[in-house]
PDB file of C-alpha atoms and ligand atoms in Angstrom:
ATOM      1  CA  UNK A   1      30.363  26.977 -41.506  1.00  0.00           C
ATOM      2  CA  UNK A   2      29.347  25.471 -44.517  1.00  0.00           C
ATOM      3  CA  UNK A   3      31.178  22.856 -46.568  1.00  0.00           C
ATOM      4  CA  UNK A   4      29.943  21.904 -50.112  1.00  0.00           C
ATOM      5  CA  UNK A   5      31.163  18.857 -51.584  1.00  0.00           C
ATOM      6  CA  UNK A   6      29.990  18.053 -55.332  1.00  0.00           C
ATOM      7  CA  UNK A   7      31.187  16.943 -58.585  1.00  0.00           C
ATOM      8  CA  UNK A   8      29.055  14.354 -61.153  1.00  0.00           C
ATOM      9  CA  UNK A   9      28.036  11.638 -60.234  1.00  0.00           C
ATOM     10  CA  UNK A  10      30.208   8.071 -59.585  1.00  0.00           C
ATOM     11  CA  UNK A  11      32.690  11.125 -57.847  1.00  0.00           C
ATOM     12  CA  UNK A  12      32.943   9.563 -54.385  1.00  0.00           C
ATOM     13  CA  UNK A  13      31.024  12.654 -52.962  1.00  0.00           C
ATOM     14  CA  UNK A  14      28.848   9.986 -50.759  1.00  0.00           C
ATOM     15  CA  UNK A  15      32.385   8.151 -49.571  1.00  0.00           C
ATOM     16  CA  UNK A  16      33.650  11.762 -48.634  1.00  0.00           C
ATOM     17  CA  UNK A  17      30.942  12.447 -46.414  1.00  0.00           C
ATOM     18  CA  UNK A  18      30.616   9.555 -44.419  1.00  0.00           C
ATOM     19  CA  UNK A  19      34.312   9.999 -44.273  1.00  0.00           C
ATOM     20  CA  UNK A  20      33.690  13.398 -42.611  1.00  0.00           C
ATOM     21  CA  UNK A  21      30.451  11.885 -40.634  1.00  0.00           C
ATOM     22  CA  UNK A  22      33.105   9.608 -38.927  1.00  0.00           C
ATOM     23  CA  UNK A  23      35.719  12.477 -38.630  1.00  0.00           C
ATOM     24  CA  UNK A  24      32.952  14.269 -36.497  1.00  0.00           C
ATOM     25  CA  UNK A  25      31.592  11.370 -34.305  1.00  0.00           C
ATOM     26  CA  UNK A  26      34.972  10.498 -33.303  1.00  0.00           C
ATOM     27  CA  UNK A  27      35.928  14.377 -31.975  1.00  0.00           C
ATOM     28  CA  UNK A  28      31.967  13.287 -29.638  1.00  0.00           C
ATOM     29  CA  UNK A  29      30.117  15.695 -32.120  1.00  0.00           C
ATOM     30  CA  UNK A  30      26.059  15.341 -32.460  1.00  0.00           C
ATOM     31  CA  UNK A  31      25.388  14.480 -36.003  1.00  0.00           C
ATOM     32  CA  UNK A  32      22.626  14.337 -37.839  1.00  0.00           C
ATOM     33  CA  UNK A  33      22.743  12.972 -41.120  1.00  0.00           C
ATOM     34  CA  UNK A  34      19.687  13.411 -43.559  1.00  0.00           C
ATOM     35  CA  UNK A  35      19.213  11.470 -47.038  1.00  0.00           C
ATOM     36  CA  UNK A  36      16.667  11.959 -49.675  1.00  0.00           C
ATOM     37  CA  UNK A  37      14.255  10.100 -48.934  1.00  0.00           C
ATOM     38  CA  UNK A  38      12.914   8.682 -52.737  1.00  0.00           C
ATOM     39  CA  UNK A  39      16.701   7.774 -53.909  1.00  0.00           C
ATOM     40  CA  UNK A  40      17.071   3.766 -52.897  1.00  0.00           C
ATOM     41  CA  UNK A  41      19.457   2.908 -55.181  1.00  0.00           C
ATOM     42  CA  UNK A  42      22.078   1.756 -53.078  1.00  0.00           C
ATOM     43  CA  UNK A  43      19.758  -0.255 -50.940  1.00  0.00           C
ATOM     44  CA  UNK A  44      20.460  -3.683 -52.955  1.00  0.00           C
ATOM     45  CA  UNK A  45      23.650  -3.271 -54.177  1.00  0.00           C
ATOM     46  CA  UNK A  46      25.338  -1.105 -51.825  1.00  0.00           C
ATOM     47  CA  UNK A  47      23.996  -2.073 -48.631  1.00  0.00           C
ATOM     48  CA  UNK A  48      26.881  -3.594 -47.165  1.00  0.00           C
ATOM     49  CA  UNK A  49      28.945  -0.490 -47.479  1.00  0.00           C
ATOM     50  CA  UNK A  50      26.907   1.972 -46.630  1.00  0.00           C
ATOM     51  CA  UNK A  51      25.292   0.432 -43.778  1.00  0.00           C
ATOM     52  CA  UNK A  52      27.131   2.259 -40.758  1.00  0.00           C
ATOM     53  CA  UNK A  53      25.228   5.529 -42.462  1.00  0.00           C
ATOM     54  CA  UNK A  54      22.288   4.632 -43.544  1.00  0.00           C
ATOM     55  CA  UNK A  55      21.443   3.352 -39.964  1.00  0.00           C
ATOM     56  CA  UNK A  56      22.072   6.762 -38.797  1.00  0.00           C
ATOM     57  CA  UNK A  57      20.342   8.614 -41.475  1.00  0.00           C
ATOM     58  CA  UNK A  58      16.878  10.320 -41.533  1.00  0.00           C
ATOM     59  CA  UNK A  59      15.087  10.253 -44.582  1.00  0.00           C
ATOM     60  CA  UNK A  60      13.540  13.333 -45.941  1.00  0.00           C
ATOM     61  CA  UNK A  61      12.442  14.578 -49.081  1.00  0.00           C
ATOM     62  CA  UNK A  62      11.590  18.312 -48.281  1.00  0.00           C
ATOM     63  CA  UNK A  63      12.924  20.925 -46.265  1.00  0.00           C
ATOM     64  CA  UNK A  64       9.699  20.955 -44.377  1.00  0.00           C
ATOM     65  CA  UNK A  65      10.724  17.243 -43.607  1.00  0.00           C
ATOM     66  CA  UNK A  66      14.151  18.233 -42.456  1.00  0.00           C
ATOM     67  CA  UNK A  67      12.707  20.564 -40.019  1.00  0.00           C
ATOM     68  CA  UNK A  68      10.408  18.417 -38.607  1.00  0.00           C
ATOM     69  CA  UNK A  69      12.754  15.154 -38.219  1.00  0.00           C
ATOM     70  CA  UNK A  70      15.885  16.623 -38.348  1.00  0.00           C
ATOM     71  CA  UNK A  71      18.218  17.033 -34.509  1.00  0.00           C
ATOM     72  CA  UNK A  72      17.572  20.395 -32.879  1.00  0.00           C
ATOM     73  CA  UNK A  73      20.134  20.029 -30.932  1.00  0.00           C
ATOM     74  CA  UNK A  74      22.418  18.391 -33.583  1.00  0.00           C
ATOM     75  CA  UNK A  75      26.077  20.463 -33.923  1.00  0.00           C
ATOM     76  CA  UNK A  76      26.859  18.818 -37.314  1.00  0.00           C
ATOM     77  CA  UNK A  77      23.929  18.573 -40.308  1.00  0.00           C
ATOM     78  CA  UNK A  78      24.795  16.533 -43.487  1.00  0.00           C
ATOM     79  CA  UNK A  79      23.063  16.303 -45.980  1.00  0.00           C
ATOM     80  CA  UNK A  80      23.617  13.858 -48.749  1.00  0.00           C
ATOM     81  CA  UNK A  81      22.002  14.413 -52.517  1.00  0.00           C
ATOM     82  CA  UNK A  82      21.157  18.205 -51.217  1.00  0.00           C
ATOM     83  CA  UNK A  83      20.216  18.701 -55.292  1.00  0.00           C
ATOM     84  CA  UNK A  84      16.816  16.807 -54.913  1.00  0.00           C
ATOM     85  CA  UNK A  85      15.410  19.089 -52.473  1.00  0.00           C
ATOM     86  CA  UNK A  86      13.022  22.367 -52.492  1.00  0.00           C
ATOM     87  CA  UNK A  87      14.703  25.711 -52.690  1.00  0.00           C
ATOM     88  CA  UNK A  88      13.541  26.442 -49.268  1.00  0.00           C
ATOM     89  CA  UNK A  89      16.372  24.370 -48.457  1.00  0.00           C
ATOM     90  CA  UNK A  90      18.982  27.307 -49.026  1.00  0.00           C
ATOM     91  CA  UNK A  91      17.881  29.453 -46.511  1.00  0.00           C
ATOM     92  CA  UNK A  92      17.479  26.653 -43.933  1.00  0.00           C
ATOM     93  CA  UNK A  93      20.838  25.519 -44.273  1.00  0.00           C
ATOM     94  CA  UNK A  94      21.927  29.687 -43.950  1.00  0.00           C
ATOM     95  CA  UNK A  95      20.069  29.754 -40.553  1.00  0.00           C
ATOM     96  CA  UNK A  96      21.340  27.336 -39.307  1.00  0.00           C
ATOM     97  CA  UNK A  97      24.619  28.272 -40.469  1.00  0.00           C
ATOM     98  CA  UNK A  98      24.216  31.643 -38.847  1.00  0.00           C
ATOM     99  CA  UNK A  99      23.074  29.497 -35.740  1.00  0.00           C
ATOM    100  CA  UNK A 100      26.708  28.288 -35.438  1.00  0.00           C
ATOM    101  CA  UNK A 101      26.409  25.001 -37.048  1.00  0.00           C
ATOM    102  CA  UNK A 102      28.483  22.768 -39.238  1.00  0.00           C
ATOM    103  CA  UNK A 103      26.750  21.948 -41.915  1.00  0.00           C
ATOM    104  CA  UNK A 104      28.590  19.492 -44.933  1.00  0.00           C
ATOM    105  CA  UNK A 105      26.106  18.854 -47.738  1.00  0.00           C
ATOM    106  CA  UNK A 106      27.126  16.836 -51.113  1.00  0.00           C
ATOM    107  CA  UNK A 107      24.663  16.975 -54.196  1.00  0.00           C
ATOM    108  CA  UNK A 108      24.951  17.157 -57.794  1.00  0.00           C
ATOM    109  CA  UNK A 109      26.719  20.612 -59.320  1.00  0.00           C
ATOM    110  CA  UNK A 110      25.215  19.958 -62.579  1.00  0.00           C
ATOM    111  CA  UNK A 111      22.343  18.063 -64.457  1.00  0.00           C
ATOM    112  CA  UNK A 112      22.511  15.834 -67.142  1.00  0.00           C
ATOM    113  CA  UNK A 113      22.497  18.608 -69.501  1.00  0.00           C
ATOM    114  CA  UNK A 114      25.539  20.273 -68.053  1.00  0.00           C
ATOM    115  CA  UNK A 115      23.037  22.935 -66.176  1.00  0.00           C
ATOM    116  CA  UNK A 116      23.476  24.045 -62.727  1.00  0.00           C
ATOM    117  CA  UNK A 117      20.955  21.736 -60.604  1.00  0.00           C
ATOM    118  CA  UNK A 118      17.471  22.981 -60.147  1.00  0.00           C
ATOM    119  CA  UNK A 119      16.097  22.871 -56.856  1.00  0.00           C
ATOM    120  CA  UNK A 120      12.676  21.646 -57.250  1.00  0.00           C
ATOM    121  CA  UNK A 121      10.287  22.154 -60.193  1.00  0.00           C
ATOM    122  CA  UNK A 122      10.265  25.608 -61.546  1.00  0.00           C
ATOM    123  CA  UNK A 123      12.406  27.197 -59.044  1.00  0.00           C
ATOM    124  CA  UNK A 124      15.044  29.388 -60.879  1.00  0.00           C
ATOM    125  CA  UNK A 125      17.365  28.955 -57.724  1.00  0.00           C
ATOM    126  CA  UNK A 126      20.119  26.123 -58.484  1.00  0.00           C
ATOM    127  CA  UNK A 127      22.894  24.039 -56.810  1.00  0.00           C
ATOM    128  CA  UNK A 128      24.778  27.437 -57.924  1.00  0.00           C
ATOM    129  CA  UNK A 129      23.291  29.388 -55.555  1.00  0.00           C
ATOM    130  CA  UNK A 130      24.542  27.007 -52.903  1.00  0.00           C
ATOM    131  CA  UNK A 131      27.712  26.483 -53.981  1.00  0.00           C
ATOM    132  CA  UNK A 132      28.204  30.146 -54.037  1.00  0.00           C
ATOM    133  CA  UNK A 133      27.380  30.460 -50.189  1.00  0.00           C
ATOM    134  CA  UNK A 134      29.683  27.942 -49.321  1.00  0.00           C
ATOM    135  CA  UNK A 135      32.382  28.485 -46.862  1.00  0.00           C
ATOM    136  CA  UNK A 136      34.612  25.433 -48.034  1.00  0.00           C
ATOM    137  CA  UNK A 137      34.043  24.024 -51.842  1.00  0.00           C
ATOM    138  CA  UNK A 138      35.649  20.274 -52.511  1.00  0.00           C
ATOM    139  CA  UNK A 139      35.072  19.845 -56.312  1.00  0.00           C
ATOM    140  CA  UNK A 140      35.493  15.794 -56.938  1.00  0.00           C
ATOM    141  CA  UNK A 141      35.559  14.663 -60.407  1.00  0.00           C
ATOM    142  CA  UNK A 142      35.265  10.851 -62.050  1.00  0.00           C
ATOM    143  CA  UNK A 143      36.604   9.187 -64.569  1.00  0.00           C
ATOM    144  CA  UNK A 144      35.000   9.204 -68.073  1.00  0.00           C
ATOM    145  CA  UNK A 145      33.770   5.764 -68.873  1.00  0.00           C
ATOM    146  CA  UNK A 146      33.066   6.649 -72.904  1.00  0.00           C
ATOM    147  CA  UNK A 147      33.969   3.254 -74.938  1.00  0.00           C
ATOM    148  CA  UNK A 148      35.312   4.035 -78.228  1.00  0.00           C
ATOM    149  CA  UNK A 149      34.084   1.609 -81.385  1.00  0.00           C
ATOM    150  CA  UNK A 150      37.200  -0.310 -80.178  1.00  0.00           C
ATOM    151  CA  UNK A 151      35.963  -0.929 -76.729  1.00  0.00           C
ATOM    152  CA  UNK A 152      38.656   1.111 -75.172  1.00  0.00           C
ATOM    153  CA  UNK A 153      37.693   3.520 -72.367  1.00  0.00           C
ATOM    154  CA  UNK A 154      38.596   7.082 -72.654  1.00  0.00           C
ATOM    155  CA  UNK A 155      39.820   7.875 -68.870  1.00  0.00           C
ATOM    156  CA  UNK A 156      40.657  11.028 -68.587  1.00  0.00           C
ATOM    157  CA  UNK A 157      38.578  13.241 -65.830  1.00  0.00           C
ATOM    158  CA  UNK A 158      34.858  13.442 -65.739  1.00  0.00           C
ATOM    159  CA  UNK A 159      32.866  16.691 -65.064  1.00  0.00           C
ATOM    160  CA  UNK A 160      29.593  15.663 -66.600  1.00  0.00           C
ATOM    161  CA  UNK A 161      26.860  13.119 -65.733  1.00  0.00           C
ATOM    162  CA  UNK A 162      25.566  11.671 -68.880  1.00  0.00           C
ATOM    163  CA  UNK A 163      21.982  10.567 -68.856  1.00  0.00           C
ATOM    164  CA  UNK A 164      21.259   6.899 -71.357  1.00  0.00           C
ATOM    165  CA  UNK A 165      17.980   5.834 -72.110  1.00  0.00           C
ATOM    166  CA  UNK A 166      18.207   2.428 -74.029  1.00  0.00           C
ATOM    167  CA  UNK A 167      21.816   3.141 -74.536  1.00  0.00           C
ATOM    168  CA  UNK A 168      21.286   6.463 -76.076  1.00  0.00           C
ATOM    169  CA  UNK A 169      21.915  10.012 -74.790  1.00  0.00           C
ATOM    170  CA  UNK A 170      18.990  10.990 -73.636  1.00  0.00           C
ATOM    171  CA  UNK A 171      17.322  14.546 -74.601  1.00  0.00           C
ATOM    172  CA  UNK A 172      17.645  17.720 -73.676  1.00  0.00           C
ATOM    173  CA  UNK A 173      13.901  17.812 -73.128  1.00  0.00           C
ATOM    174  CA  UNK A 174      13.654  15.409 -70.679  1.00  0.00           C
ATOM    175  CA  UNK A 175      12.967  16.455 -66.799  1.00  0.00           C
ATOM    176  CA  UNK A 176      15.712  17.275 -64.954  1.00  0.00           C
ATOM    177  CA  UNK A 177      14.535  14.604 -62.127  1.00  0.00           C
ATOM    178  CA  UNK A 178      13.670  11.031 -63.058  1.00  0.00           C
ATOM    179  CA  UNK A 179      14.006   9.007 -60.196  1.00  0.00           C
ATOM    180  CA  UNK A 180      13.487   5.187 -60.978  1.00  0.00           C
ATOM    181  CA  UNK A 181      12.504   5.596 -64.627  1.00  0.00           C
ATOM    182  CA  UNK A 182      13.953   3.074 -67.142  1.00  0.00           C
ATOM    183  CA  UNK A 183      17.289   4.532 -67.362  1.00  0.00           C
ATOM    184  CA  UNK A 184      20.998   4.702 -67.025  1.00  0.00           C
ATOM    185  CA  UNK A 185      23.885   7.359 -66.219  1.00  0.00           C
ATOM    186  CA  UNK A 186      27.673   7.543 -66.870  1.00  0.00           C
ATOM    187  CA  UNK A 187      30.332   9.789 -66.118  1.00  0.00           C
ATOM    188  CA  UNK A 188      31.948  11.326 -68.811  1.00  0.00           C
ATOM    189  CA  UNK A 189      34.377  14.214 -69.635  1.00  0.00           C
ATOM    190  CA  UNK A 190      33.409  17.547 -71.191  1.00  0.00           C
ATOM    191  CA  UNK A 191      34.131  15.414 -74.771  1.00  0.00           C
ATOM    192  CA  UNK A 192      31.980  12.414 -74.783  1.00  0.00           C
ATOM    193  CA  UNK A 193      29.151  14.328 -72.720  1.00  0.00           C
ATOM    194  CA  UNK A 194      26.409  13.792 -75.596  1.00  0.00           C
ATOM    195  CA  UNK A 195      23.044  16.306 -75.284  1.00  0.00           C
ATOM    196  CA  UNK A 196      20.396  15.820 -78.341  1.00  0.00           C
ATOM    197  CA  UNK A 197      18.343  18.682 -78.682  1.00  0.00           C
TER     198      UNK A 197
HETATM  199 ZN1   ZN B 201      35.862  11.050 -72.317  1.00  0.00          ZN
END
């Protein structure tokens, strides 16, 4: 069984699946939770709340990895920010699938262009392909934090991860990936979602 949750970012897709990672621990399932391993944003700021996962979390940053670190005998696999990973990654998580396992993944639908995610560098296969495999689908959404010249904040329901680079929308060009560089990201509705080409 496979359950995808995604949505943009600042959705609560991370809160949903330690929700779920508790749901299973308590019903005395073996979970194994895997993180990408080159995303520590949340290690300063976030620590505090996230602590009862990361402690259980193995850090990984191809499927390779996963294989190698991950619980063979695990009956539950997360896997948080799924997007970042090699496209091998599919047809892992459909084995194991097929195996009889749980599997609950939450990642990015969509890049800061409004594409389907990319796994990897030059793969054609995309979060898409995932999503379409999926068993169960929660969509989450955010709130679009757009200030007009007034300061006021738009509101309504954000689909769309905007990408800012010294307060600008950053351009299409740019790779999909950038990890750490000098940068910032917003949620934002279909509207305010700004792409320069
Ligand atoms: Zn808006």
């Amino acid at each position: 069984m496979l359950t995808v949750i995604t949505g943009p970012m600042f959705s609560g897709k991370s809160i949903e699946l330690i929700r779920r990672i508790n749901r299973e621990r308590v019903a005395g399932k073996r979970v194994c939770v895997i993180k990408f391993g080159e995303d520590d944003r949340y290690s300063k700021e976030h620590l505090a709340s996230y602590d009862g996962y990361r402690s259980g979390a193995i850090s990984a940053t191809t499927t390779p990895d996963i294989i190698e670190r991950g619980d063979p005998l695990a009956e539950v696999i997360v896997i948080d920010e799924v997007q970042f990973f090699d496209d091998a990654i599919i047809d892992w998580i459909m084995e194991q699938v097929a195996g009889g396992r749980k599997i609950i993944c939450a990642g990015l639908n969509l890049d800061f262009r409004g594409e389907p995610f990319p796994f990897g560098y030059g793969s054609v296969r995309t979060m898409a392909d995932l999503i379409v495999r999926a068993d169960n689908i929660l969509k989450l959404s955010s709130i679009c934090t757009f200030r007009d010249t007034k300061g006021v904040i738009c509101g309504v329901e954000a689909t769309r991860t905007q990408r800012l680079k010294n307060n600008e929308p950053a351009n299409w060009n740019e790779p999909t990936k950038q990890i750490g560089a000098q940068e910032s990201y917003e949620a934002r509705c279909v509207e305010h979602h700004f792409v320069p080409r």
